[in-house]
């Protein structure tokens, strides 16, 4: 998102009183690498957690030394200063079940005046770069502008968490959820990618700040995406997604085209149910076909149709549902380009917000000319 993590929850080792330090040190020397974390986090603060003393962290350091030739002493020094962040754990927890999803409420958070104004200004000062990215990668400027706007309001909100703290917390102290083991494996991979990237770039890892999930820069790339898909689009010899708007623009376009974006293909078309007596199993199967375009218009006709005569008949679509709380659900037909955006964030709401924000900014920019 990957060795499976220890099945037992990892927790911090509490600080010892000064009278017990000597005994504690002797015990630690005796067990050596058998040190592990207690079974449950008990409202720990950053001062309570000593990640370097955790067996899981020691194993991770050994793996980084063996697989990537990291210096063990340097990594030990890093994890000795790395902090557990309780707010990261709280922020990563899934939303409580039961509250209905509401597309209109979600959209209003992103397609709003301040973000639109900032998007117009961003487009104006980067018009040439956006044109170059569109020419090179085939991704329209409005999609790039929409995505960066949704992610960080054009650099206004890139995150203030130390990435090493956030990723270590999630890699070793992930909250209890059904997907805990898979998520810990994912964040351990991202932690290793962060360490590799800072070593390659000669950057102090403690100076790298991002979101609570470890996403970085204007485009909020995870470290693995940064290493694999980020590009030096301003040609200054380095990649800087934090301060270079050009690098962010080029990197977003490169990411999307690598994940299936097709030049000239539309994004999505509105749709409506073909009748009130729809086969619910058939509808559910179409809605759960995955993040891909799998059906022709003819195959979808028993379920939905689109009033848009511009919808091409020679391509495939995926059926999208945008739930509106207690109000009727909106249905759309998404193309491969819609689903390329979902590879950035696996959410229909997210992808449609990127599209809508970009379109609104494009219209606002034209009106201001």
mmCIF file of C-alpha atoms in Angstrom:
data_model
loop_
_atom_site.group_PDB
_atom_site.id
_atom_site.type_symbol
_atom_site.label_atom_id
_atom_site.label_comp_id
_atom_site.label_asym_id
_atom_site.label_seq_id
_atom_site.Cartn_x
_atom_site.Cartn_y
_atom_site.Cartn_z
ATOM 1 C CA UNK A 1 0.000 0.000 0.000
ATOM 2 C CA UNK A 2 5.459 -6.488 2.828
ATOM 3 C CA UNK A 3 6.515 -8.646 5.672
ATOM 4 C CA UNK A 4 3.569 -9.186 8.035
ATOM 5 C CA UNK A 5 4.144 -7.427 11.350
ATOM 6 C CA UNK A 6 4.152 -9.106 14.750
ATOM 7 C CA UNK A 7 0.639 -10.264 15.614
ATOM 8 C CA UNK A 8 0.836 -8.683 19.056
ATOM 9 C CA UNK A 9 0.147 -4.948 19.375
ATOM 10 C CA UNK A 10 3.341 -2.968 19.898
ATOM 11 C CA UNK A 11 3.555 -0.502 22.751
ATOM 12 C CA UNK A 12 6.093 1.753 24.396
ATOM 13 C CA UNK A 13 8.553 0.891 27.123
ATOM 14 C CA UNK A 14 7.990 3.190 30.084
ATOM 15 C CA UNK A 15 10.816 5.347 31.420
ATOM 16 C CA UNK A 16 12.558 3.964 34.462
ATOM 17 C CA UNK A 17 13.081 5.900 37.661
ATOM 18 C CA UNK A 18 16.673 6.917 38.375
ATOM 19 C CA UNK A 19 16.933 4.327 41.161
ATOM 20 C CA UNK A 20 16.186 1.526 38.689
ATOM 21 C CA UNK A 21 18.304 2.645 35.725
ATOM 22 C CA UNK A 22 21.280 0.449 36.593
ATOM 23 C CA UNK A 23 19.151 -2.684 37.024
ATOM 24 C CA UNK A 24 17.277 -1.920 33.823
ATOM 25 C CA UNK A 25 20.543 -1.531 31.883
ATOM 26 C CA UNK A 26 21.801 -4.865 33.159
ATOM 27 C CA UNK A 27 18.606 -6.624 32.138
ATOM 28 C CA UNK A 28 18.750 -4.998 28.715
ATOM 29 C CA UNK A 29 22.296 -6.208 28.196
ATOM 30 C CA UNK A 30 21.279 -9.730 29.171
ATOM 31 C CA UNK A 31 18.408 -10.066 26.717
ATOM 32 C CA UNK A 32 20.093 -8.034 23.969
ATOM 33 C CA UNK A 33 17.938 -8.211 20.863
ATOM 34 C CA UNK A 34 15.066 -9.927 22.631
ATOM 35 C CA UNK A 35 13.746 -6.599 23.886
ATOM 36 C CA UNK A 36 10.163 -6.051 22.738
ATOM 37 C CA UNK A 37 7.328 -3.673 23.417
ATOM 38 C CA UNK A 38 4.573 -4.180 25.989
ATOM 39 C CA UNK A 39 1.270 -5.551 24.731
ATOM 40 C CA UNK A 40 -0.911 -2.446 24.766
ATOM 41 C CA UNK A 41 -0.502 1.295 24.488
ATOM 42 C CA UNK A 42 -1.830 2.988 27.601
ATOM 43 C CA UNK A 43 -2.386 6.664 26.697
ATOM 44 C CA UNK A 44 1.316 7.024 26.004
ATOM 45 C CA UNK A 45 2.976 10.363 25.437
ATOM 46 C CA UNK A 46 6.002 10.907 23.236
ATOM 47 C CA UNK A 47 8.209 10.935 26.350
ATOM 48 C CA UNK A 48 6.992 7.445 27.324
ATOM 49 C CA UNK A 49 8.012 5.809 24.063
ATOM 50 C CA UNK A 50 11.564 4.718 23.316
ATOM 51 C CA UNK A 51 11.353 3.143 19.866
ATOM 52 C CA UNK A 52 15.003 2.152 19.833
ATOM 53 C CA UNK A 53 14.265 -0.290 22.680
ATOM 54 C CA UNK A 54 11.547 -2.110 20.703
ATOM 55 C CA UNK A 55 12.489 -5.442 19.161
ATOM 56 C CA UNK A 56 10.398 -4.622 16.087
ATOM 57 C CA UNK A 57 12.423 -1.459 15.526
ATOM 58 C CA UNK A 58 15.698 -3.258 16.107
ATOM 59 C CA UNK A 59 14.629 -5.842 13.524
ATOM 60 C CA UNK A 60 13.737 -3.035 11.115
ATOM 61 C CA UNK A 61 17.182 -1.470 11.583
ATOM 62 C CA UNK A 62 18.818 -4.829 10.896
ATOM 63 C CA UNK A 63 16.731 -5.205 7.735
ATOM 64 C CA UNK A 64 17.707 -1.730 6.499
ATOM 65 C CA UNK A 65 21.351 -2.508 7.203
ATOM 66 C CA UNK A 66 21.208 -5.828 5.348
ATOM 67 C CA UNK A 67 18.999 -4.811 2.436
ATOM 68 C CA UNK A 68 20.168 -1.230 1.837
ATOM 69 C CA UNK A 69 23.570 -1.071 3.558
ATOM 70 C CA UNK A 70 22.518 1.558 6.094
ATOM 71 C CA UNK A 71 24.903 2.251 8.953
ATOM 72 C CA UNK A 72 23.383 0.649 12.048
ATOM 73 C CA UNK A 73 24.740 3.302 14.401
ATOM 74 C CA UNK A 74 23.254 6.105 12.288
ATOM 75 C CA UNK A 75 19.819 4.490 12.193
ATOM 76 C CA UNK A 76 19.984 3.802 15.916
ATOM 77 C CA UNK A 77 20.731 7.480 16.486
ATOM 78 C CA UNK A 78 17.723 8.425 14.357
ATOM 79 C CA UNK A 79 15.293 6.146 16.175
ATOM 80 C CA UNK A 80 16.654 7.271 19.521
ATOM 81 C CA UNK A 81 15.307 10.735 18.657
ATOM 82 C CA UNK A 82 12.118 9.613 16.895
ATOM 83 C CA UNK A 83 8.901 10.331 18.770
ATOM 84 C CA UNK A 84 5.547 8.597 19.120
ATOM 85 C CA UNK A 85 2.707 10.973 18.133
ATOM 86 C CA UNK A 86 -0.661 10.217 19.707
ATOM 87 C CA UNK A 87 -2.504 12.684 17.457
ATOM 88 C CA UNK A 88 -1.287 10.720 14.409
ATOM 89 C CA UNK A 89 -2.881 7.572 15.825
ATOM 90 C CA UNK A 90 -6.150 9.394 16.433
ATOM 91 C CA UNK A 91 -6.192 10.979 12.974
ATOM 92 C CA UNK A 92 -5.561 7.701 11.155
ATOM 93 C CA UNK A 93 -8.492 5.944 12.818
ATOM 94 C CA UNK A 94 -11.453 5.288 10.489
ATOM 95 C CA UNK A 95 -14.562 7.404 10.844
ATOM 96 C CA UNK A 96 -17.268 5.943 13.105
ATOM 97 C CA UNK A 97 -19.647 3.620 11.299
ATOM 98 C CA UNK A 98 -23.235 4.575 10.719
ATOM 99 C CA UNK A 99 -22.970 8.131 9.476
ATOM 100 C CA UNK A 100 -24.174 8.231 5.851
ATOM 101 C CA UNK A 101 -21.774 9.505 3.196
ATOM 102 C CA UNK A 102 -22.700 12.822 1.646
ATOM 103 C CA UNK A 103 -21.152 13.831 -1.648
ATOM 104 C CA UNK A 104 -22.505 17.385 -1.639
ATOM 105 C CA UNK A 105 -21.078 18.064 1.822
ATOM 106 C CA UNK A 106 -17.718 16.568 0.814
ATOM 107 C CA UNK A 107 -17.591 18.572 -2.419
ATOM 108 C CA UNK A 108 -18.353 21.836 -0.625
ATOM 109 C CA UNK A 109 -15.170 21.428 1.432
ATOM 110 C CA UNK A 110 -13.039 21.636 -1.700
ATOM 111 C CA UNK A 111 -14.979 23.545 -4.343
ATOM 112 C CA UNK A 112 -15.175 26.786 -2.388
ATOM 113 C CA UNK A 113 -14.215 30.408 -3.037
ATOM 114 C CA UNK A 114 -10.857 30.596 -1.246
ATOM 115 C CA UNK A 115 -9.574 27.477 -2.987
ATOM 116 C CA UNK A 116 -10.909 28.647 -6.342
ATOM 117 C CA UNK A 117 -9.201 32.040 -6.014
ATOM 118 C CA UNK A 118 -5.935 30.374 -4.988
ATOM 119 C CA UNK A 119 -6.268 27.997 -7.936
ATOM 120 C CA UNK A 120 -6.698 30.824 -10.432
ATOM 121 C CA UNK A 121 -3.576 32.530 -9.046
ATOM 122 C CA UNK A 122 -1.625 29.249 -9.145
ATOM 123 C CA UNK A 123 -2.660 28.655 -12.760
ATOM 124 C CA UNK A 124 -1.728 32.204 -13.796
ATOM 125 C CA UNK A 125 1.788 32.059 -12.385
ATOM 126 C CA UNK A 126 2.370 28.536 -13.741
ATOM 127 C CA UNK A 127 0.562 28.733 -17.085
ATOM 128 C CA UNK A 128 3.643 27.953 -19.149
ATOM 129 C CA UNK A 129 4.637 25.023 -16.915
ATOM 130 C CA UNK A 130 1.109 23.607 -16.974
ATOM 131 C CA UNK A 131 1.044 23.819 -20.781
ATOM 132 C CA UNK A 132 4.367 22.027 -20.933
ATOM 133 C CA UNK A 133 3.124 19.262 -18.639
ATOM 134 C CA UNK A 134 -0.060 18.866 -20.686
ATOM 135 C CA UNK A 135 1.956 18.640 -23.905
ATOM 136 C CA UNK A 136 4.432 16.138 -22.475
ATOM 137 C CA UNK A 137 2.099 13.912 -20.475
ATOM 138 C CA UNK A 138 -1.357 14.552 -21.937
ATOM 139 C CA UNK A 139 -2.871 15.514 -18.564
ATOM 140 C CA UNK A 140 -4.978 18.702 -18.806
ATOM 141 C CA UNK A 141 -3.960 21.691 -16.716
ATOM 142 C CA UNK A 142 -7.353 21.726 -14.975
ATOM 143 C CA UNK A 143 -6.783 18.228 -13.581
ATOM 144 C CA UNK A 144 -3.301 19.060 -12.276
ATOM 145 C CA UNK A 145 -4.548 22.322 -10.750
ATOM 146 C CA UNK A 146 -7.597 20.620 -9.266
ATOM 147 C CA UNK A 147 -5.557 17.861 -7.675
ATOM 148 C CA UNK A 148 -2.950 20.131 -6.068
ATOM 149 C CA UNK A 149 -5.768 22.353 -4.850
ATOM 150 C CA UNK A 150 -7.588 19.478 -3.186
ATOM 151 C CA UNK A 151 -4.379 18.148 -1.663
ATOM 152 C CA UNK A 152 -2.793 21.244 -0.130
ATOM 153 C CA UNK A 153 -4.513 24.445 -1.370
ATOM 154 C CA UNK A 154 -1.414 25.035 -3.519
ATOM 155 C CA UNK A 155 1.077 24.547 -0.713
ATOM 156 C CA UNK A 156 -0.832 26.240 2.091
ATOM 157 C CA UNK A 157 -1.436 22.984 3.996
ATOM 158 C CA UNK A 158 1.443 20.565 3.413
ATOM 159 C CA UNK A 159 1.523 19.303 7.004
ATOM 160 C CA UNK A 160 3.565 20.063 10.106
ATOM 161 C CA UNK A 161 4.329 16.570 11.390
ATOM 162 C CA UNK A 162 7.917 15.352 11.261
ATOM 163 C CA UNK A 163 7.637 12.600 8.660
ATOM 164 C CA UNK A 164 9.971 10.292 10.579
ATOM 165 C CA UNK A 165 7.728 10.557 13.660
ATOM 166 C CA UNK A 166 4.468 10.073 11.768
ATOM 167 C CA UNK A 167 5.649 7.093 9.751
ATOM 168 C CA UNK A 168 7.365 5.390 12.688
ATOM 169 C CA UNK A 169 4.240 5.821 14.805
ATOM 170 C CA UNK A 170 2.065 4.239 12.111
ATOM 171 C CA UNK A 171 4.625 1.562 11.269
ATOM 172 C CA UNK A 172 4.922 0.308 14.846
ATOM 173 C CA UNK A 173 1.977 1.734 16.843
ATOM 174 C CA UNK A 174 -0.942 1.528 14.430
ATOM 175 C CA UNK A 175 -4.339 1.513 16.178
ATOM 176 C CA UNK A 176 -6.449 -1.613 16.532
ATOM 177 C CA UNK A 177 -8.400 -2.079 13.292
ATOM 178 C CA UNK A 178 -9.225 -5.105 11.107
ATOM 179 C CA UNK A 179 -6.516 -4.032 8.645
ATOM 180 C CA UNK A 180 -3.858 -3.227 11.252
ATOM 181 C CA UNK A 181 -1.231 -5.726 10.086
ATOM 182 C CA UNK A 182 -1.504 -4.748 6.423
ATOM 183 C CA UNK A 183 -1.413 -1.048 7.278
ATOM 184 C CA UNK A 184 1.637 -1.439 9.516
ATOM 185 C CA UNK A 185 3.414 -3.265 6.693
ATOM 186 C CA UNK A 186 2.501 -0.444 4.324
ATOM 187 C CA UNK A 187 3.848 2.245 6.640
ATOM 188 C CA UNK A 188 7.024 0.303 7.362
ATOM 189 C CA UNK A 189 7.623 0.244 3.625
ATOM 190 C CA UNK A 190 7.022 4.003 3.473
ATOM 191 C CA UNK A 191 9.358 4.516 6.437
ATOM 192 C CA UNK A 192 12.104 2.657 4.594
ATOM 193 C CA UNK A 193 11.418 4.758 1.483
ATOM 194 C CA UNK A 194 11.696 7.961 3.532
ATOM 195 C CA UNK A 195 15.074 6.890 4.889
ATOM 196 C CA UNK A 196 16.283 5.937 1.419
ATOM 197 C CA UNK A 197 15.095 9.204 -0.101
ATOM 198 C CA UNK A 198 16.694 11.410 2.560
ATOM 199 C CA UNK A 199 19.963 9.483 2.217
ATOM 200 C CA UNK A 200 19.929 9.805 -1.569
ATOM 201 C CA UNK A 201 19.097 13.513 -1.371
ATOM 202 C CA UNK A 202 21.485 14.283 1.505
ATOM 203 C CA UNK A 203 18.578 15.687 3.529
ATOM 204 C CA UNK A 204 18.318 15.672 7.322
ATOM 205 C CA UNK A 205 15.388 13.342 7.945
ATOM 206 C CA UNK A 206 14.304 15.413 10.945
ATOM 207 C CA UNK A 207 13.786 18.452 8.715
ATOM 208 C CA UNK A 208 11.213 16.678 6.525
ATOM 209 C CA UNK A 209 7.638 17.567 7.477
ATOM 210 C CA UNK A 210 4.371 16.340 6.028
ATOM 211 C CA UNK A 211 0.880 15.123 6.800
ATOM 212 C CA UNK A 212 -0.089 12.859 9.698
ATOM 213 C CA UNK A 213 0.194 9.937 7.249
ATOM 214 C CA UNK A 214 3.657 10.924 6.026
ATOM 215 C CA UNK A 215 2.609 12.510 2.709
ATOM 216 C CA UNK A 216 4.999 15.192 1.474
ATOM 217 C CA UNK A 217 4.990 18.453 -0.459
ATOM 218 C CA UNK A 218 2.444 20.341 -2.556
ATOM 219 C CA UNK A 219 1.275 17.116 -4.171
ATOM 220 C CA UNK A 220 1.334 15.056 -0.939
ATOM 221 C CA UNK A 221 3.366 12.190 -2.380
ATOM 222 C CA UNK A 222 4.118 9.302 -0.078
ATOM 223 C CA UNK A 223 7.889 8.643 0.058
ATOM 224 C CA UNK A 224 7.631 5.623 -2.275
ATOM 225 C CA UNK A 225 5.754 7.679 -4.869
ATOM 226 C CA UNK A 226 8.231 10.510 -4.495
ATOM 227 C CA UNK A 227 11.142 8.199 -5.230
ATOM 228 C CA UNK A 228 9.371 6.491 -8.135
ATOM 229 C CA UNK A 229 7.270 9.156 -9.849
ATOM 230 C CA UNK A 230 8.498 12.632 -8.862
ATOM 231 C CA UNK A 231 10.339 14.539 -11.587
ATOM 232 C CA UNK A 232 12.668 17.534 -11.778
ATOM 233 C CA UNK A 233 10.344 19.610 -13.931
ATOM 234 C CA UNK A 234 12.093 22.951 -13.390
ATOM 235 C CA UNK A 235 15.404 21.377 -14.488
ATOM 236 C CA UNK A 236 17.417 22.702 -11.550
ATOM 237 C CA UNK A 237 19.092 19.363 -10.890
ATOM 238 C CA UNK A 238 16.968 18.365 -7.896
ATOM 239 C CA UNK A 239 13.413 17.345 -7.050
ATOM 240 C CA UNK A 240 11.691 19.585 -4.518
ATOM 241 C CA UNK A 241 7.971 18.962 -4.075
ATOM 242 C CA UNK A 242 7.872 21.254 -1.051
ATOM 243 C CA UNK A 243 8.928 24.519 -2.708
ATOM 244 C CA UNK A 244 9.004 23.947 -6.474
ATOM 245 C CA UNK A 245 5.550 24.352 -8.008
ATOM 246 C CA UNK A 246 6.994 23.206 -11.324
ATOM 247 C CA UNK A 247 8.256 19.953 -9.831
ATOM 248 C CA UNK A 248 4.846 19.369 -8.232
ATOM 249 C CA UNK A 249 3.056 19.993 -11.533
ATOM 250 C CA UNK A 250 5.301 17.681 -13.523
ATOM 251 C CA UNK A 251 5.226 14.999 -10.842
ATOM 252 C CA UNK A 252 1.420 14.924 -10.639
ATOM 253 C CA UNK A 253 1.154 14.624 -14.418
ATOM 254 C CA UNK A 254 3.819 11.910 -14.517
ATOM 255 C CA UNK A 255 2.067 9.971 -11.752
ATOM 256 C CA UNK A 256 -1.312 10.080 -13.508
ATOM 257 C CA UNK A 257 -0.025 9.042 -16.926
ATOM 258 C CA UNK A 258 1.934 6.209 -15.309
ATOM 259 C CA UNK A 259 -1.301 5.055 -13.663
ATOM 260 C CA UNK A 260 -3.385 4.889 -16.801
ATOM 261 C CA UNK A 261 -4.196 8.442 -17.888
ATOM 262 C CA UNK A 262 -5.044 8.593 -21.611
ATOM 263 C CA UNK A 263 -4.608 11.803 -23.551
ATOM 264 C CA UNK A 264 -7.839 13.282 -24.888
ATOM 265 C CA UNK A 265 -10.154 10.891 -23.062
ATOM 266 C CA UNK A 266 -13.084 12.503 -21.162
ATOM 267 C CA UNK A 267 -13.392 11.992 -17.407
ATOM 268 C CA UNK A 268 -16.981 11.115 -16.508
ATOM 269 C CA UNK A 269 -20.590 11.434 -17.675
ATOM 270 C CA UNK A 270 -23.757 11.773 -15.561
ATOM 271 C CA UNK A 271 -26.024 8.744 -15.518
ATOM 272 C CA UNK A 272 -29.427 7.737 -14.234
ATOM 273 C CA UNK A 273 -31.009 4.398 -13.416
ATOM 274 C CA UNK A 274 -32.814 2.897 -16.380
ATOM 275 C CA UNK A 275 -35.924 2.115 -14.338
ATOM 276 C CA UNK A 276 -37.201 1.856 -10.786
ATOM 277 C CA UNK A 277 -37.104 -1.945 -11.011
ATOM 278 C CA UNK A 278 -33.372 -2.509 -11.271
ATOM 279 C CA UNK A 279 -31.831 -5.899 -10.555
ATOM 280 C CA UNK A 280 -30.103 -5.035 -7.256
ATOM 281 C CA UNK A 281 -27.558 -7.851 -7.552
ATOM 282 C CA UNK A 282 -26.601 -6.727 -11.040
ATOM 283 C CA UNK A 283 -26.352 -3.113 -9.860
ATOM 284 C CA UNK A 284 -24.232 -4.075 -6.867
ATOM 285 C CA UNK A 285 -21.899 -6.128 -9.056
ATOM 286 C CA UNK A 286 -21.403 -3.183 -11.428
ATOM 287 C CA UNK A 287 -20.750 -0.785 -8.552
ATOM 288 C CA UNK A 288 -18.198 -3.145 -7.033
ATOM 289 C CA UNK A 289 -16.242 -3.941 -10.180
ATOM 290 C CA UNK A 290 -13.150 -2.227 -8.749
ATOM 291 C CA UNK A 291 -11.304 0.949 -9.640
ATOM 292 C CA UNK A 292 -11.382 0.341 -13.366
ATOM 293 C CA UNK A 293 -13.522 0.837 -16.448
ATOM 294 C CA UNK A 294 -14.968 -2.573 -17.342
ATOM 295 C CA UNK A 295 -18.266 -2.094 -19.213
ATOM 296 C CA UNK A 296 -19.455 -0.770 -22.541
ATOM 297 C CA UNK A 297 -22.489 1.499 -22.733
ATOM 298 C CA UNK A 298 -24.487 -1.376 -24.179
ATOM 299 C CA UNK A 299 -23.560 -3.632 -21.254
ATOM 300 C CA UNK A 300 -24.631 -0.950 -18.781
ATOM 301 C CA UNK A 301 -27.907 -0.079 -20.534
ATOM 302 C CA UNK A 302 -30.059 -2.484 -18.442
ATOM 303 C CA UNK A 303 -28.870 -0.581 -15.365
ATOM 304 C CA UNK A 304 -28.094 3.008 -16.304
ATOM 305 C CA UNK A 305 -27.995 5.368 -19.231
ATOM 306 C CA UNK A 306 -26.398 8.756 -19.775
ATOM 307 C CA UNK A 307 -28.182 11.759 -21.280
ATOM 308 C CA UNK A 308 -24.865 13.078 -22.611
ATOM 309 C CA UNK A 309 -24.694 12.404 -26.342
ATOM 310 C CA UNK A 310 -20.947 13.071 -26.285
ATOM 311 C CA UNK A 311 -20.206 9.892 -24.334
ATOM 312 C CA UNK A 312 -18.092 7.734 -26.677
ATOM 313 C CA UNK A 313 -19.529 4.319 -27.482
ATOM 314 C CA UNK A 314 -16.182 2.714 -28.295
ATOM 315 C CA UNK A 315 -14.648 2.897 -24.804
ATOM 316 C CA UNK A 316 -15.346 1.240 -21.470
ATOM 317 C CA UNK A 317 -16.772 2.747 -18.304
ATOM 318 C CA UNK A 318 -17.090 2.057 -14.624
ATOM 319 C CA UNK A 319 -20.300 2.764 -12.717
ATOM 320 C CA UNK A 320 -19.825 5.323 -9.943
ATOM 321 C CA UNK A 321 -22.186 6.058 -7.077
ATOM 322 C CA UNK A 322 -21.957 9.339 -5.152
ATOM 323 C CA UNK A 323 -24.128 8.939 -2.072
ATOM 324 C CA UNK A 324 -25.891 12.037 -0.768
ATOM 325 C CA UNK A 325 -26.906 11.106 2.733
ATOM 326 C CA UNK A 326 -30.689 10.859 2.925
ATOM 327 C CA UNK A 327 -31.046 12.322 -0.579
ATOM 328 C CA UNK A 328 -30.907 10.327 -3.830
ATOM 329 C CA UNK A 329 -27.564 8.902 -4.916
ATOM 330 C CA UNK A 330 -25.880 10.433 -7.972
ATOM 331 C CA UNK A 331 -24.687 7.977 -10.615
ATOM 332 C CA UNK A 332 -21.867 8.625 -13.077
ATOM 333 C CA UNK A 333 -19.991 6.727 -15.742
ATOM 334 C CA UNK A 334 -16.244 7.011 -15.233
ATOM 335 C CA UNK A 335 -13.632 6.475 -17.923
ATOM 336 C CA UNK A 336 -10.069 5.220 -17.526
ATOM 337 C CA UNK A 337 -9.057 8.803 -16.724
ATOM 338 C CA UNK A 338 -11.469 9.018 -13.812
ATOM 339 C CA UNK A 339 -10.003 5.826 -12.415
ATOM 340 C CA UNK A 340 -6.442 7.082 -12.958
ATOM 341 C CA UNK A 341 -7.267 9.797 -10.412
ATOM 342 C CA UNK A 342 -8.525 7.168 -7.968
ATOM 343 C CA UNK A 343 -5.048 5.629 -8.049
ATOM 344 C CA UNK A 344 -3.921 8.814 -6.303
ATOM 345 C CA UNK A 345 -6.634 8.470 -3.673
ATOM 346 C CA UNK A 346 -8.987 5.474 -3.715
ATOM 347 C CA UNK A 347 -12.173 7.505 -3.388
ATOM 348 C CA UNK A 348 -14.875 8.436 -5.892
ATOM 349 C CA UNK A 349 -15.586 11.570 -3.852
ATOM 350 C CA UNK A 350 -11.920 12.570 -4.108
ATOM 351 C CA UNK A 351 -11.642 12.004 -7.849
ATOM 352 C CA UNK A 352 -14.845 13.890 -8.601
ATOM 353 C CA UNK A 353 -13.751 16.789 -6.364
ATOM 354 C CA UNK A 354 -10.489 17.049 -8.307
ATOM 355 C CA UNK A 355 -12.433 17.154 -11.583
ATOM 356 C CA UNK A 356 -15.010 19.656 -10.349
ATOM 357 C CA UNK A 357 -12.489 21.990 -8.696
ATOM 358 C CA UNK A 358 -10.342 22.025 -11.827
ATOM 359 C CA UNK A 359 -13.318 22.809 -14.057
ATOM 360 C CA UNK A 360 -14.580 25.603 -11.798
ATOM 361 C CA UNK A 361 -11.103 27.162 -11.618
ATOM 362 C CA UNK A 362 -10.792 26.964 -15.402
ATOM 363 C CA UNK A 363 -14.115 28.790 -15.816
ATOM 364 C CA UNK A 364 -13.193 31.398 -13.201
ATOM 365 C CA UNK A 365 -9.880 32.029 -14.936
ATOM 366 C CA UNK A 366 -11.587 32.547 -18.301
ATOM 367 C CA UNK A 367 -14.076 34.985 -16.764
ATOM 368 C CA UNK A 368 -11.247 37.033 -15.305
ATOM 369 C CA UNK A 369 -9.469 37.426 -18.654
#
